[in-house]
Tab-separated table of C-alpha atoms in Angstrom:
chain	number	residue	atom	x	y	z
A	1	MET	CA	0.000	0.000	0.000
A	2	LEU	CA	1.391	3.336	-1.066
A	3	ALA	CA	1.409	5.916	1.719
A	4	PHE	CA	3.892	8.724	1.215
A	5	GLU	CA	3.990	11.074	4.165
A	6	LYS	CA	6.160	14.045	5.031
A	7	ILE	CA	5.584	16.356	7.996
A	8	ALA	CA	8.127	19.083	8.678
A	9	VAL	CA	8.399	22.155	10.905
A	10	GLN	CA	11.350	24.241	9.776
A	11	THR	CA	12.832	27.734	9.570
A	12	ASP	CA	14.049	27.194	5.990
A	13	ASP	CA	11.946	27.953	2.942
A	14	PHE	CA	10.599	25.050	0.869
A	15	ASP	CA	10.769	24.291	-2.852
A	16	VAL	CA	7.199	23.634	-4.036
A	17	ALA	CA	8.261	21.920	-7.273
A	18	ALA	CA	10.624	19.549	-5.454
A	19	GLU	CA	8.012	18.729	-2.817
A	20	ILE	CA	5.378	17.935	-5.443
A	21	ALA	CA	7.834	15.820	-7.426
A	22	ALA	CA	8.605	13.727	-4.336
A	23	LEU	CA	4.914	13.319	-3.547
A	24	ARG	CA	3.630	12.350	-6.994
A	25	SER	CA	6.309	9.896	-8.152
A	26	HIS	CA	4.025	6.823	-8.013
A	27	PRO	CA	2.122	5.961	-11.238
A	28	ALA	CA	-1.094	5.150	-9.290
A	29	ILE	CA	-1.439	8.864	-8.508
A	30	GLY	CA	-3.747	10.810	-10.799
A	31	ALA	CA	-4.326	13.998	-8.795
A	32	VAL	CA	-2.294	16.362	-6.640
A	33	VAL	CA	-3.981	19.187	-4.723
A	34	THR	CA	-1.794	21.804	-3.030
A	35	PHE	CA	-2.274	24.771	-0.742
A	36	ILE	CA	0.369	27.397	-0.020
A	37	GLY	CA	-0.129	29.979	2.715
A	38	THR	CA	1.920	33.185	2.388
A	39	VAL	CA	2.602	36.289	4.477
A	40	ARG	CA	0.392	39.293	3.698
A	41	ASP	CA	1.675	42.864	4.041
A	42	ILE	CA	-1.477	44.109	5.733
A	43	ASN	CA	-3.590	42.773	8.613
A	44	ASP	CA	-6.489	44.449	10.421
A	45	GLY	CA	-5.698	47.655	8.569
A	46	ASP	CA	-2.044	47.937	9.602
A	47	SER	CA	1.046	47.471	7.488
A	48	VAL	CA	2.983	44.320	8.462
A	49	SER	CA	6.768	44.501	8.058
A	50	THR	CA	7.670	41.083	9.494
A	51	LEU	CA	6.028	38.124	11.166
A	52	THR	CA	7.494	35.854	13.845
A	53	LEU	CA	6.088	32.354	14.144
A	54	GLU	CA	6.450	30.506	17.431
A	55	HIS	CA	5.459	26.885	18.062
A	56	TYR	CA	5.479	24.167	20.705
A	57	PRO	CA	8.317	21.829	19.661
A	58	GLY	CA	7.261	18.223	20.027
A	59	MET	CA	3.551	18.859	20.283
A	60	THR	CA	3.438	20.581	16.882
A	61	GLU	CA	4.753	17.537	15.039
A	62	LYS	CA	2.384	15.249	16.967
A	63	ALA	CA	-0.617	17.490	16.250
A	64	LEU	CA	0.177	17.615	12.524
A	65	ALA	CA	0.663	13.825	12.366
A	66	ASP	CA	-2.671	13.351	14.142
A	67	ILE	CA	-4.463	15.693	11.708
A	68	VAL	CA	-2.984	13.837	8.715
A	69	ALA	CA	-4.006	10.487	10.249
A	70	GLN	CA	-7.589	11.753	10.642
A	71	ALA	CA	-7.633	12.888	6.999
A	72	ARG	CA	-6.383	9.476	5.865
A	73	GLN	CA	-9.191	7.785	7.779
A	74	ARG	CA	-11.822	9.937	6.074
A	75	TRP	CA	-10.498	10.081	2.512
A	76	ASP	CA	-8.812	7.626	0.198
A	77	VAL	CA	-5.541	9.453	-0.437
A	78	MET	CA	-2.061	8.080	-1.109
A	79	GLY	CA	0.381	10.855	-0.286
A	80	VAL	CA	0.371	13.802	2.119
A	81	THR	CA	2.997	16.495	2.679
A	82	VAL	CA	2.684	19.180	5.353
A	83	ILE	CA	5.462	21.749	5.824
A	84	HIS	CA	5.117	24.690	8.217
A	85	ARG	CA	7.765	27.339	8.705
A	86	VAL	CA	8.635	29.004	12.010
A	87	GLY	CA	10.828	31.964	12.927
A	88	LEU	CA	11.076	35.332	11.207
A	89	LEU	CA	9.160	35.804	7.929
A	90	LYS	CA	8.383	38.788	5.720
A	91	PRO	CA	5.531	39.633	3.319
A	92	CYS	CA	5.341	37.292	0.290
A	93	ASP	CA	7.257	34.550	2.137
A	94	GLN	CA	5.771	31.071	2.080
A	95	ILE	CA	4.476	29.959	5.510
A	96	VAL	CA	2.714	26.650	5.009
A	97	PHE	CA	2.485	23.955	2.353
A	98	VAL	CA	-0.117	21.191	2.262
A	99	ALA	CA	-0.200	18.755	-0.637
A	100	VAL	CA	-2.394	15.700	-1.034
A	101	ALA	CA	-2.005	13.099	-3.781
A	102	GLY	CA	-4.399	10.323	-4.723
A	103	ALA	CA	-6.105	8.529	-7.572
A	104	HIS	CA	-8.795	11.187	-8.105
A	105	ARG	CA	-9.180	14.892	-7.341
A	106	GLY	CA	-12.346	14.906	-5.208
A	107	GLN	CA	-10.823	13.059	-2.263
A	108	CYS	CA	-7.640	15.149	-2.506
A	109	PHE	CA	-9.443	18.518	-2.531
A	110	GLU	CA	-11.448	17.651	0.577
A	111	ALA	CA	-8.521	16.128	2.467
A	112	CYS	CA	-6.335	19.172	1.699
A	113	GLU	CA	-8.980	21.592	2.964
A	114	PHE	CA	-9.625	19.466	6.066
A	115	ILE	CA	-5.919	19.403	6.936
A	116	MET	CA	-5.637	23.197	6.594
A	117	ASP	CA	-8.817	23.852	8.618
A	118	TYR	CA	-7.599	21.604	11.436
A	119	LEU	CA	-4.064	22.977	11.297
A	120	LYS	CA	-5.431	26.512	11.801
A	121	THR	CA	-7.288	25.535	14.982
A	122	GLU	CA	-5.418	22.537	16.466
A	123	ALA	CA	-1.695	22.868	15.692
A	124	PRO	CA	0.222	24.929	18.297
A	125	PHE	CA	1.606	27.810	16.219
A	126	TRP	CA	1.348	31.484	17.138
A	127	LYS	CA	2.012	34.541	14.964
A	128	LYS	CA	3.423	37.807	16.199
A	129	GLU	CA	3.312	40.743	13.797
A	130	GLN	CA	5.699	43.643	13.628
A	131	THR	CA	3.643	46.538	12.235
A	132	THR	CA	3.951	50.297	11.864
A	133	GLU	CA	1.872	50.474	15.082
A	134	GLY	CA	4.314	48.221	16.982
A	135	GLU	CA	4.450	44.531	17.827
A	136	ARG	CA	1.349	42.452	18.497
A	137	TRP	CA	0.231	38.843	18.767
A	138	VAL	CA	-2.275	37.835	16.121
A	139	GLU	CA	-5.714	37.015	17.571
A	140	ALA	CA	-7.435	33.759	16.677
A	141	ARG	CA	-10.319	34.183	14.218
A	142	VAL	CA	-13.842	32.903	14.823
A	143	SER	CA	-14.071	32.118	11.087
A	144	ASP	CA	-11.269	29.552	11.519
A	145	ASP	CA	-13.209	27.790	14.293
A	146	GLN	CA	-16.292	27.753	12.049
A	147	ALA	CA	-14.287	26.349	9.135
A	148	MET	CA	-13.074	23.521	11.365
A	149	ALA	CA	-16.507	22.894	12.919
A	150	ARG	CA	-18.202	22.134	9.611
A	151	TRP	CA	-16.093	18.953	9.249
A	152	VAL	CA	-17.449	17.779	12.609
A	153	SER	CA	-21.137	18.401	11.869
A	154	GLU	CA	-21.057	16.735	8.461
B	1	MET	CA	2.353	15.316	42.628
B	2	LYS	CA	4.959	17.212	40.632
B	3	VAL	CA	4.362	18.459	37.058
B	4	GLN	CA	6.195	20.621	34.551
B	5	VAL	CA	4.214	23.596	33.229
B	6	LEU	CA	5.053	25.356	29.951
B	7	TYR	CA	3.694	28.717	28.750
B	8	PHE	CA	3.697	29.945	25.162
B	9	ALA	CA	3.345	33.080	23.024
B	10	SER	CA	1.540	36.091	24.578
B	11	LEU	CA	0.935	34.127	27.793
B	12	ARG	CA	4.670	33.436	28.247
B	13	GLU	CA	5.463	37.122	27.686
B	14	LYS	CA	2.790	38.316	30.107
B	15	LEU	CA	3.939	35.920	32.847
B	16	GLY	CA	7.642	36.384	32.133
B	17	CYS	CA	7.953	32.614	32.469
B	18	ALA	CA	8.461	29.921	29.825
B	19	SER	CA	8.499	26.876	32.066
B	20	GLU	CA	8.489	25.803	35.691
B	21	THR	CA	8.186	22.668	37.768
B	22	VAL	CA	5.519	22.823	40.462
B	23	GLU	CA	4.589	20.618	43.396
B	24	LEU	CA	0.798	20.459	43.477
B	25	PRO	CA	-1.369	20.405	46.595
B	26	ASP	CA	-3.623	17.333	46.896
B	27	HIS	CA	-6.760	19.044	45.594
B	28	VAL	CA	-5.190	20.035	42.251
B	29	VAL	CA	-5.881	16.950	40.159
B	30	SER	CA	-7.094	18.314	36.798
B	31	LEU	CA	-5.927	20.740	34.125
B	32	GLY	CA	-8.652	23.232	35.080
B	33	ALA	CA	-7.809	23.001	38.772
B	34	LEU	CA	-4.144	23.666	37.970
B	35	ARG	CA	-5.083	26.795	36.043
B	36	GLU	CA	-7.194	28.066	38.966
B	37	TRP	CA	-4.423	27.272	41.431
B	38	LEU	CA	-1.823	29.153	39.360
B	39	ALA	CA	-4.205	32.135	39.017
B	40	GLU	CA	-4.385	32.296	42.839
B	41	ARG	CA	-0.798	33.614	42.793
B	42	GLY	CA	-2.422	36.966	41.947
B	43	GLY	CA	-1.004	39.856	39.883
B	44	VAL	CA	-0.220	38.965	36.283
B	45	TRP	CA	-1.005	35.311	37.052
B	46	ALA	CA	-4.589	36.162	37.994
B	47	GLU	CA	-4.926	38.451	34.966
B	48	ALA	CA	-3.448	36.035	32.425
B	49	LEU	CA	-4.864	32.751	33.737
B	50	GLY	CA	-8.209	33.978	35.093
B	51	ALA	CA	-11.414	32.349	33.900
B	52	ALA	CA	-12.220	35.286	31.586
B	53	LYS	CA	-9.185	34.640	29.364
B	54	ALA	CA	-9.551	32.392	26.313
B	55	LEU	CA	-6.774	29.860	26.847
B	56	ARG	CA	-6.123	26.316	25.772
B	57	GLY	CA	-4.225	23.604	27.537
B	58	ALA	CA	-2.325	20.439	26.743
B	59	ILE	CA	-1.174	17.434	28.754
B	60	ASN	CA	1.824	15.490	27.478
B	61	GLN	CA	1.691	17.388	24.174
B	62	ALA	CA	-1.971	16.657	23.365
B	63	MET	CA	-4.826	19.179	23.588
B	64	ALA	CA	-6.788	18.576	26.793
B	65	LYS	CA	-10.036	19.810	28.355
B	66	PRO	CA	-10.255	21.394	31.843
B	67	ASP	CA	-11.508	18.151	33.424
B	68	ALA	CA	-8.555	16.122	32.074
B	69	PRO	CA	-6.674	14.461	34.978
B	70	LEU	CA	-3.040	15.216	35.784
B	71	ALA	CA	-0.438	12.556	36.546
B	72	GLU	CA	2.950	12.615	38.274
B	73	GLY	CA	5.659	13.936	35.955
B	74	ALA	CA	3.223	15.202	33.308
B	75	GLU	CA	4.218	17.924	30.858
B	76	VAL	CA	1.406	20.473	31.016
B	77	ALA	CA	1.116	23.539	28.782
B	78	PHE	CA	-1.089	26.620	28.675
B	79	PHE	CA	-1.319	28.900	25.630
B	80	PRO	CA	-3.606	31.286	23.749
B	81	PRO	CA	-5.814	30.010	20.889
B	82	VAL	CA	-3.513	29.007	18.033
B	83	THR	CA	-2.882	31.207	14.965
B	84	GLY	CA	-0.755	29.187	12.549
B	85	GLY	CA	-1.261	28.489	8.876
C-alpha cells in the first residue's frame, strides 16, 4: 500500500516543485492538490513589516501527524505532505504547504482543505506581527473555528 | 504530585515565564484546577490565567479539556488560541 507522508516544521523555505515531485512519483497517482499559505503585508488595517512564528516543539509535530491520520481515515488518499515554517518571515514569504495526492481529485481537494482547517485551529503555532503600530500577537479568528466545525457536523 | 508547566506566546510574555516545575497540593488533580491554582498567585497570574481569558491547555503534548486528569511527571502547557497556517 502506497502511503507517502512528510511532515516538517522548519525555519528554511521550501521548494514547491521539489516537494510535489517527491509526492507524486508513483504511477497510481492521478491527482495532486496543493495549498500554499503566504505572508500578507497588511492585517487588520495595519502594514505588516515582518512576522514571527512561534510553536510548541514536540507537540506541533504530533498534532500535525494526528491531523494527517484523521484525513487518511476519512479520505482515500495516497500521499500527504505538510510543511510549516517558524521563525522570522516577511511579506510574500511562504508559511505553510499542504499537498495531497491520490487517484482522483475529489478526495484530494477535501482532504487538503480538512488538513488546513484543522491545522489553523489545532496545531500549536502562534504569529506575532511587527507593524507600523508596533508589535502584536495575532488574535485567533472565529471564522477559523467555524471552518473547522463544519467537518465535525457533516 | 509534581508536574512541569510550559507557557507559550503572549501568555509566556505576560507571565515572564516559559516553564516551571511545580509541586501540586492534593486538591489540584485536573488541568482546570491547575489553572485556577496558578491564578491564585495573583497579579499577572490572575490576569493572564483567570477564567475570563480564552486559553487552551495540553497534557503530554496533546490538547486537553479542563476536566482532564493530571499525573505525576506530566508535561502540562497553557497557551492562547492558536494562529498558525
